[in-house]
Coordinates of C-alpha atoms and ligand atoms in Angstrom, one line a residue:
M1 CA -69.7 -55.1 51.0
D2 CA -67.7 -52.8 53.1
G3 CA -69.9 -52.9 56.2
T4 CA -71.6 -49.5 55.7
N5 CA -75.1 -50.7 56.6
G6 CA -74.5 -53.7 54.3
R7 CA -74.1 -51.3 51.4
V8 CA -71.6 -51.9 48.6
S9 CA -70.1 -48.4 49.2
P10 CA -70.7 -45.4 51.4
I11 CA -70.8 -43.1 48.3
V12 CA -74.2 -41.5 47.8
N13 CA -75.4 -41.9 44.2
A14 CA -78.2 -39.8 42.7
M15 CA -81.7 -41.3 42.1
S16 CA -83.8 -39.7 39.4
V17 CA -87.2 -40.3 37.9
D18 CA -88.5 -39.0 34.6
V19 CA -92.2 -38.4 35.4
E20 CA -94.2 -39.2 32.2
D21 CA -97.0 -41.5 31.1
Y22 CA -96.4 -44.7 29.1
F23 CA -97.7 -43.1 26.0
H24 CA -95.3 -40.1 26.1
V25 CA -92.3 -42.2 25.4
S26 CA -90.4 -41.3 22.1
V27 CA -90.9 -44.8 20.9
F28 CA -94.6 -44.0 20.4
D29 CA -94.1 -40.7 18.6
G30 CA -96.3 -41.0 15.5
I31 CA -98.4 -43.8 17.1
V32 CA -99.9 -41.7 19.8
P33 CA -100.1 -38.2 18.4
R34 CA -100.1 -35.3 21.0
S35 CA -103.6 -34.4 20.0
T36 CA -104.8 -37.7 21.5
W37 CA -102.8 -37.6 24.7
D38 CA -105.8 -36.3 26.7
A39 CA -108.0 -39.2 25.6
M40 CA -105.5 -41.8 26.8
E41 CA -105.8 -43.6 30.1
S42 CA -103.4 -41.9 32.5
R43 CA -101.4 -44.1 34.8
V44 CA -98.6 -41.7 35.8
C45 CA -100.0 -40.6 39.2
R46 CA -100.5 -44.1 40.5
S47 CA -97.1 -45.3 39.3
T48 CA -95.3 -42.2 40.7
E49 CA -97.0 -42.6 44.0
R50 CA -95.9 -46.2 44.2
L51 CA -92.3 -45.0 43.6
L52 CA -92.7 -42.4 46.4
D53 CA -93.8 -45.2 48.7
I54 CA -90.9 -47.4 47.7
F55 CA -88.4 -44.5 48.2
D56 CA -90.0 -43.9 51.7
E57 CA -89.4 -47.5 52.6
Y58 CA -85.7 -47.1 52.0
G59 CA -85.4 -43.6 53.2
V60 CA -84.3 -42.3 49.8
R61 CA -84.8 -38.8 48.4
S62 CA -84.9 -38.6 44.6
T63 CA -85.0 -36.0 41.9
F64 CA -88.2 -36.1 39.8
F65 CA -87.9 -34.6 36.3
V66 CA -91.6 -33.9 35.7
L67 CA -93.0 -33.5 32.2
G68 CA -94.8 -30.1 32.2
W69 CA -97.8 -31.6 30.4
V70 CA -98.2 -34.0 33.4
A71 CA -97.7 -31.2 36.0
E72 CA -100.4 -29.1 34.3
R73 CA -103.0 -31.9 34.4
H74 CA -101.9 -33.3 37.8
P75 CA -100.6 -30.4 39.8
Q76 CA -101.2 -32.3 43.1
L77 CA -98.7 -34.9 41.9
A78 CA -95.9 -32.3 41.7
R79 CA -97.0 -30.9 45.1
T80 CA -96.9 -34.3 46.6
V81 CA -93.4 -35.1 45.3
A82 CA -92.1 -31.8 46.8
E83 CA -94.0 -32.3 50.1
R84 CA -92.6 -35.8 50.6
G85 CA -89.1 -34.3 50.5
H86 CA -87.9 -34.9 47.0
E87 CA -86.4 -32.5 44.4
L88 CA -88.6 -31.3 41.6
A89 CA -87.0 -30.7 38.2
S90 CA -88.2 -30.3 34.6
H91 CA -88.4 -32.9 31.8
G92 CA -89.7 -30.2 29.4
Y93 CA -93.3 -29.7 28.5
A94 CA -94.3 -31.7 25.5
H95 CA -91.6 -34.5 25.3
R96 CA -90.3 -33.3 21.9
L97 CA -86.7 -34.4 21.0
I98 CA -84.6 -31.2 21.1
Y99 CA -82.9 -31.8 17.8
D100 CA -86.4 -31.9 16.1
Q101 CA -87.3 -28.4 17.4
T102 CA -86.2 -24.9 16.5
P103 CA -84.4 -23.0 19.3
A104 CA -87.5 -20.8 19.7
A105 CA -89.9 -23.8 20.1
F106 CA -87.5 -25.4 22.6
R107 CA -87.4 -22.1 24.6
D108 CA -91.2 -22.0 24.8
D109 CA -91.2 -25.7 25.8
V110 CA -88.7 -25.4 28.7
R111 CA -90.1 -22.0 29.9
R112 CA -93.6 -23.4 30.0
A113 CA -92.5 -26.6 31.8
K114 CA -90.6 -24.6 34.5
Q115 CA -93.5 -22.3 35.0
V116 CA -96.1 -25.0 35.2
I117 CA -94.1 -27.2 37.7
E118 CA -93.2 -24.2 39.9
D119 CA -96.8 -23.0 40.0
A120 CA -98.0 -26.5 40.8
A121 CA -95.6 -27.1 43.6
G122 CA -94.6 -23.7 44.9
R123 CA -91.0 -24.7 44.6
A124 CA -88.2 -23.4 42.4
V125 CA -87.0 -25.7 39.6
H126 CA -83.3 -25.7 38.8
G127 CA -82.7 -28.9 36.9
Y128 CA -83.6 -30.1 33.4
R129 CA -83.4 -33.5 31.6
A130 CA -84.3 -33.7 27.9
P131 CA -86.6 -36.3 26.4
S132 CA -84.4 -39.3 25.3
Y133 CA -81.1 -37.4 26.3
S134 CA -81.5 -35.4 23.1
I135 CA -78.7 -32.9 23.7
T136 CA -76.3 -34.1 21.0
P137 CA -73.6 -32.4 18.9
R138 CA -76.3 -30.9 16.7
S139 CA -78.4 -29.5 19.6
L140 CA -75.7 -27.9 21.9
W141 CA -77.5 -24.6 21.4
A142 CA -80.1 -25.9 23.8
L143 CA -77.6 -25.3 26.6
D144 CA -77.7 -21.5 25.9
V145 CA -81.5 -21.6 26.0
L146 CA -81.5 -23.5 29.3
I147 CA -79.1 -21.0 30.9
E148 CA -81.1 -18.0 29.7
E149 CA -84.4 -19.6 31.0
G150 CA -82.9 -19.9 34.5
Y151 CA -82.0 -23.5 34.7
R152 CA -78.9 -24.2 36.7
Y153 CA -78.1 -27.8 35.8
D154 CA -78.7 -30.1 32.9
A155 CA -78.8 -33.9 32.9
S156 CA -79.3 -34.5 29.2
I157 CA -75.9 -35.5 27.8
F158 CA -75.1 -39.2 27.7
P159 CA -71.3 -39.8 26.9
I160 CA -72.0 -42.9 24.7
R161 CA -72.8 -44.0 21.2
H162 CA -76.4 -44.7 20.6
D163 CA -78.7 -44.7 17.6
R164 CA -80.7 -41.7 18.9
Y165 CA -78.5 -39.8 21.3
G166 CA -75.1 -39.4 23.0
I167 CA -71.8 -37.4 22.8
P168 CA -69.2 -40.1 23.2
V169 CA -66.3 -37.8 24.1
S170 CA -68.2 -35.8 26.7
P171 CA -66.9 -36.0 30.3
R172 CA -68.3 -38.9 32.4
E173 CA -68.8 -37.0 35.6
P174 CA -70.6 -33.8 36.5
F175 CA -68.8 -30.8 35.1
P176 CA -69.4 -27.0 34.6
I177 CA -70.2 -25.7 31.1
E178 CA -69.4 -22.1 30.4
R179 CA -71.1 -20.5 27.4
D180 CA -71.2 -16.9 26.2
V181 CA -74.6 -16.4 27.9
G182 CA -73.6 -17.9 31.3
A183 CA -72.9 -21.2 32.9
L184 CA -74.6 -24.4 34.1
M185 CA -73.6 -27.7 35.5
E186 CA -73.9 -30.8 33.3
V187 CA -74.8 -34.1 35.1
P188 CA -74.2 -36.8 32.5
G189 CA -75.8 -40.3 32.5
S190 CA -73.4 -42.8 34.2
T191 CA -71.1 -45.0 32.3
V192 CA -68.2 -47.3 33.0
R193 CA -65.1 -47.2 30.8
V194 CA -64.3 -50.5 29.1
G195 CA -61.4 -50.3 26.6
P196 CA -62.2 -47.4 24.2
L197 CA -65.9 -47.5 25.1
N198 CA -68.2 -45.8 27.6
L199 CA -70.9 -48.3 28.5
P200 CA -74.2 -47.1 30.1
I201 CA -74.8 -48.7 33.5
A202 CA -77.3 -46.8 35.5
G203 CA -80.9 -46.9 34.5
G204 CA -83.7 -47.0 31.9
G205 CA -83.6 -49.8 29.4
Y206 CA -80.1 -50.8 30.5
F207 CA -81.5 -51.5 34.0
R208 CA -84.6 -53.3 32.8
I209 CA -83.5 -55.2 29.8
L210 CA -80.0 -56.4 30.9
P211 CA -79.6 -58.6 34.0
Y212 CA -79.5 -56.7 37.3
A213 CA -75.9 -57.9 37.7
W214 CA -74.9 -55.4 35.0
T215 CA -76.2 -52.4 36.9
R216 CA -74.8 -53.7 40.2
W217 CA -71.4 -54.3 38.7
G218 CA -71.3 -50.9 37.0
I219 CA -72.3 -48.8 40.0
A220 CA -70.1 -50.8 42.3
R221 CA -67.2 -50.2 39.9
L222 CA -67.9 -46.5 39.7
N223 CA -68.2 -46.2 43.5
Q224 CA -65.4 -48.5 44.6
I225 CA -62.7 -48.0 41.9
E226 CA -63.4 -44.6 40.5
K227 CA -64.8 -43.3 43.9
R228 CA -67.5 -41.5 42.0
P229 CA -71.3 -41.5 42.4
A230 CA -73.6 -42.8 39.7
V231 CA -76.7 -41.0 38.4
F232 CA -79.5 -43.6 38.1
Y233 CA -82.7 -43.0 36.2
L234 CA -86.0 -44.7 35.7
H235 CA -89.6 -44.0 34.7
P236 CA -92.9 -44.6 36.5
W237 CA -94.2 -46.7 33.6
E238 CA -91.3 -49.1 34.1
I239 CA -92.9 -50.4 37.3
D240 CA -96.3 -50.8 35.7
P241 CA -96.5 -54.2 33.9
E242 CA -100.3 -53.8 33.5
Q243 CA -100.0 -50.7 31.2
P244 CA -101.9 -50.9 27.9
R245 CA -99.8 -52.3 25.0
L246 CA -99.3 -49.9 22.1
P247 CA -98.4 -50.9 18.6
A248 CA -94.7 -50.0 17.9
G249 CA -92.1 -51.7 15.8
W250 CA -90.4 -54.7 17.2
L251 CA -87.4 -52.7 18.6
G252 CA -89.6 -50.2 20.2
R253 CA -91.8 -52.9 21.8
F254 CA -88.7 -54.7 23.0
R255 CA -87.2 -51.5 24.5
H256 CA -90.4 -50.5 26.2
Y257 CA -92.1 -53.7 27.4
R258 CA -89.2 -56.0 28.2
N259 CA -89.0 -57.1 31.9
L260 CA -91.6 -54.5 33.2
A261 CA -92.7 -57.1 35.8
K262 CA -89.1 -57.4 37.1
T263 CA -88.3 -53.7 37.5
E264 CA -89.7 -53.1 41.0
T265 CA -87.9 -56.1 42.5
R266 CA -84.7 -54.9 40.9
L267 CA -85.2 -51.4 42.1
R268 CA -85.7 -52.7 45.7
A269 CA -82.4 -54.7 45.4
L270 CA -80.6 -51.5 44.2
L271 CA -82.0 -49.5 47.1
R272 CA -80.8 -52.1 49.5
E273 CA -77.3 -52.3 48.1
F274 CA -76.5 -48.7 47.3
N275 CA -77.0 -45.2 48.9
F276 CA -79.1 -42.7 46.9
G277 CA -80.0 -39.0 47.2
T278 CA -81.1 -36.2 44.9
V279 CA -79.1 -34.7 42.0
A280 CA -79.0 -31.4 43.8
A281 CA -77.4 -33.1 46.8
L282 CA -74.9 -34.8 44.6
L283 CA -73.9 -31.5 43.1
R284 CA -73.6 -29.9 46.6
S285 CA -71.5 -32.7 47.9
H286 CA -69.1 -32.3 45.1
G287 CA -68.7 -28.6 45.8
H288 CA -70.9 -27.5 42.9
A289 CA -73.6 -25.2 44.0
T290 CA -76.6 -25.3 41.6
A291 CA -76.5 -21.5 41.4
A292 CA -75.1 -20.7 38.0
N293 CA -73.1 -17.7 39.2
E294 CA -71.1 -20.0 41.6
V295 CA -70.0 -22.3 38.8
A296 CA -66.3 -22.1 38.0
P297 CA -65.7 -21.2 34.3
L298 CA -64.5 -24.0 32.0
A299 CA -64.5 -24.2 28.3
L300 CA -66.9 -26.6 26.7
P301 CA -64.7 -29.5 25.8
Y302 CA -66.1 -30.0 22.3
V303 CA -64.7 -28.9 19.0
W304 CA -67.8 -29.1 16.8
Ligands
LIG1 ZN1 -89.0 -39.0 28.8

């Protein structure tokens, strides 16, 4: 503790929420077909509102990457998020992994999502996060589509090795990406460097499945030693231990259901120990305006 309101560090990290229902998760692709989504019990509004109440308690503003499919059915939820002072961003429309789509289908998806969320809330949407961080070496074309569709930042590249996603050599902190069609800011998932590895430390299954001490150590190390903010993420269904159980394989069930009853308590500990704000505020505080035309050009540091 350094005495800043009892916080580990005065650095303001980014808090983010991927607003989707429990049955949208990629683990359940093939188990819950899209044609049956409307027939499923929806729990996303209640869980998201609970997160809004928790954030209010700690005076935290967050970025909510809302699934277009959710905003279309629950426009008041997107409105409420904006009215309560948070940043609205896009999680795409139909939660399809980018590398499983054609560029044309992906363009339709992110255009529709942006339109639906903006119409619901009456606010501009600048940010995007892909389902399951699915911008990888084989889907970098998605960055061009995002720029052309008016997105100003992307938060879909995790600089790690993982069975489904990740670009291990990608930069570990926010950086501008310059493409032929324009530029945008990339806001990667947070990692700590241990030997030759980048290890994920800030959210999702890593927060819920591993002990809380892992996340606390990782964010403290980023804040205190590297003097950088972390970008944390979670989902509304992660604070809903009562959600219906769906039949996935053992790994999917482990990843989705493990420690659901512990997540809210851990989140409260995190909000007591660290400072958080929106992704847009993080970019502003680092001198990166979210307007694409204000982004300094830099070559994409990949050679694929
Ligand atoms: Zn998602």
